[in-house]
């Protein structure tokens, strides 16, 4: 009987040490309002902002000059043949 008791005791000690060693993660419970907001986000996702092209009016005077000279240089470099002369 003592051998059986020792085996049971060693198994029980092993199980207890494993339980104490590993900490169980607690899962957050979702409330009704939380679940509702998750469903709403899935059904009606937020619209992404579309990119807006920068207009000439939004640029400052100095920036307008820089952009103008840059585009002139670009178009000048692209010209070939008679137009370049």
Coordinates of C-alpha atoms in Angstrom, one line a residue:
X1 CA 0.0 0.0 0.0
X2 CA 2.9 2.4 0.7
X3 CA 4.3 2.0 -2.8
X4 CA 0.9 2.8 -4.3
X5 CA 0.6 5.8 -1.9
X6 CA 4.0 7.1 -2.9
X7 CA 3.2 6.8 -6.6
X8 CA -0.1 8.7 -6.1
X9 CA 1.6 11.3 -4.0
X10 CA 4.4 11.9 -6.6
X11 CA 1.8 12.2 -9.4
X12 CA -0.2 14.6 -7.4
X13 CA 2.9 16.7 -6.6
X14 CA 3.8 16.8 -10.3
X15 CA 0.3 17.9 -11.3
X16 CA 0.2 20.6 -8.6
X17 CA 3.6 22.0 -9.6
X18 CA 2.6 22.1 -13.2
X19 CA -0.6 24.0 -12.4
X20 CA 1.2 26.5 -10.2
X21 CA 4.0 26.9 -12.8
X22 CA 1.7 27.8 -15.7
X23 CA -0.4 30.8 -15.2
X24 CA -3.7 30.7 -17.0
X25 CA -4.4 33.7 -19.2
X26 CA -7.6 35.4 -18.5
X27 CA -9.7 36.1 -21.5
X28 CA -11.6 39.3 -21.6
X29 CA -15.3 38.8 -21.8
X30 CA -17.0 40.9 -24.5
X31 CA -20.0 42.7 -23.2
X32 CA -23.2 43.2 -25.3
X33 CA -22.2 46.7 -26.3
X34 CA -18.7 45.6 -27.2
X35 CA -20.1 42.8 -29.4
X36 CA -22.5 45.2 -31.0
X37 CA -19.7 47.6 -31.9
X38 CA -17.6 44.8 -33.3
X39 CA -20.5 43.8 -35.5
X40 CA -21.1 47.4 -36.6
X41 CA -17.4 47.8 -37.6
X42 CA -17.6 44.6 -39.7
X43 CA -20.9 45.6 -41.4
X44 CA -20.1 49.3 -41.9
X45 CA -16.3 49.9 -42.1
X46 CA -14.9 53.4 -42.0
X47 CA -14.4 55.0 -45.4
X48 CA -10.8 55.7 -46.3
X49 CA -9.9 59.2 -47.2
X50 CA -9.3 59.6 -50.9
X51 CA -6.1 61.3 -51.9
X52 CA -6.5 64.9 -53.1
X53 CA -4.3 66.4 -55.8
X54 CA -2.6 69.6 -54.7
X55 CA -4.0 72.5 -56.6
X56 CA -2.1 75.6 -57.6
X57 CA -4.1 77.7 -55.2
X58 CA -3.0 75.8 -52.1
X59 CA 0.7 76.4 -52.9
X60 CA 2.7 79.4 -51.6
X61 CA 4.2 81.8 -54.1
X62 CA 7.7 80.4 -53.6
X63 CA 6.5 76.9 -54.0
X64 CA 4.7 77.8 -57.2
X65 CA 7.9 79.2 -58.7
X66 CA 9.8 76.0 -57.8
X67 CA 7.2 73.7 -59.3
X68 CA 6.9 75.9 -62.4
X69 CA 10.7 75.8 -63.0
X70 CA 10.8 72.1 -62.3
X71 CA 8.1 71.3 -64.8
X72 CA 9.8 73.6 -67.4
X73 CA 13.1 71.8 -67.0
X74 CA 11.3 68.4 -67.3
X75 CA 9.5 69.3 -70.5
X76 CA 12.6 70.9 -72.0
X77 CA 14.6 67.7 -71.4
X78 CA 11.9 65.6 -73.0
X79 CA 11.8 67.6 -76.3
X80 CA 13.7 66.1 -79.2
X81 CA 14.4 67.0 -82.8
X82 CA 13.2 70.4 -84.2
X83 CA 11.4 71.5 -81.1
X84 CA 14.7 71.3 -79.1
X85 CA 16.6 73.6 -81.5

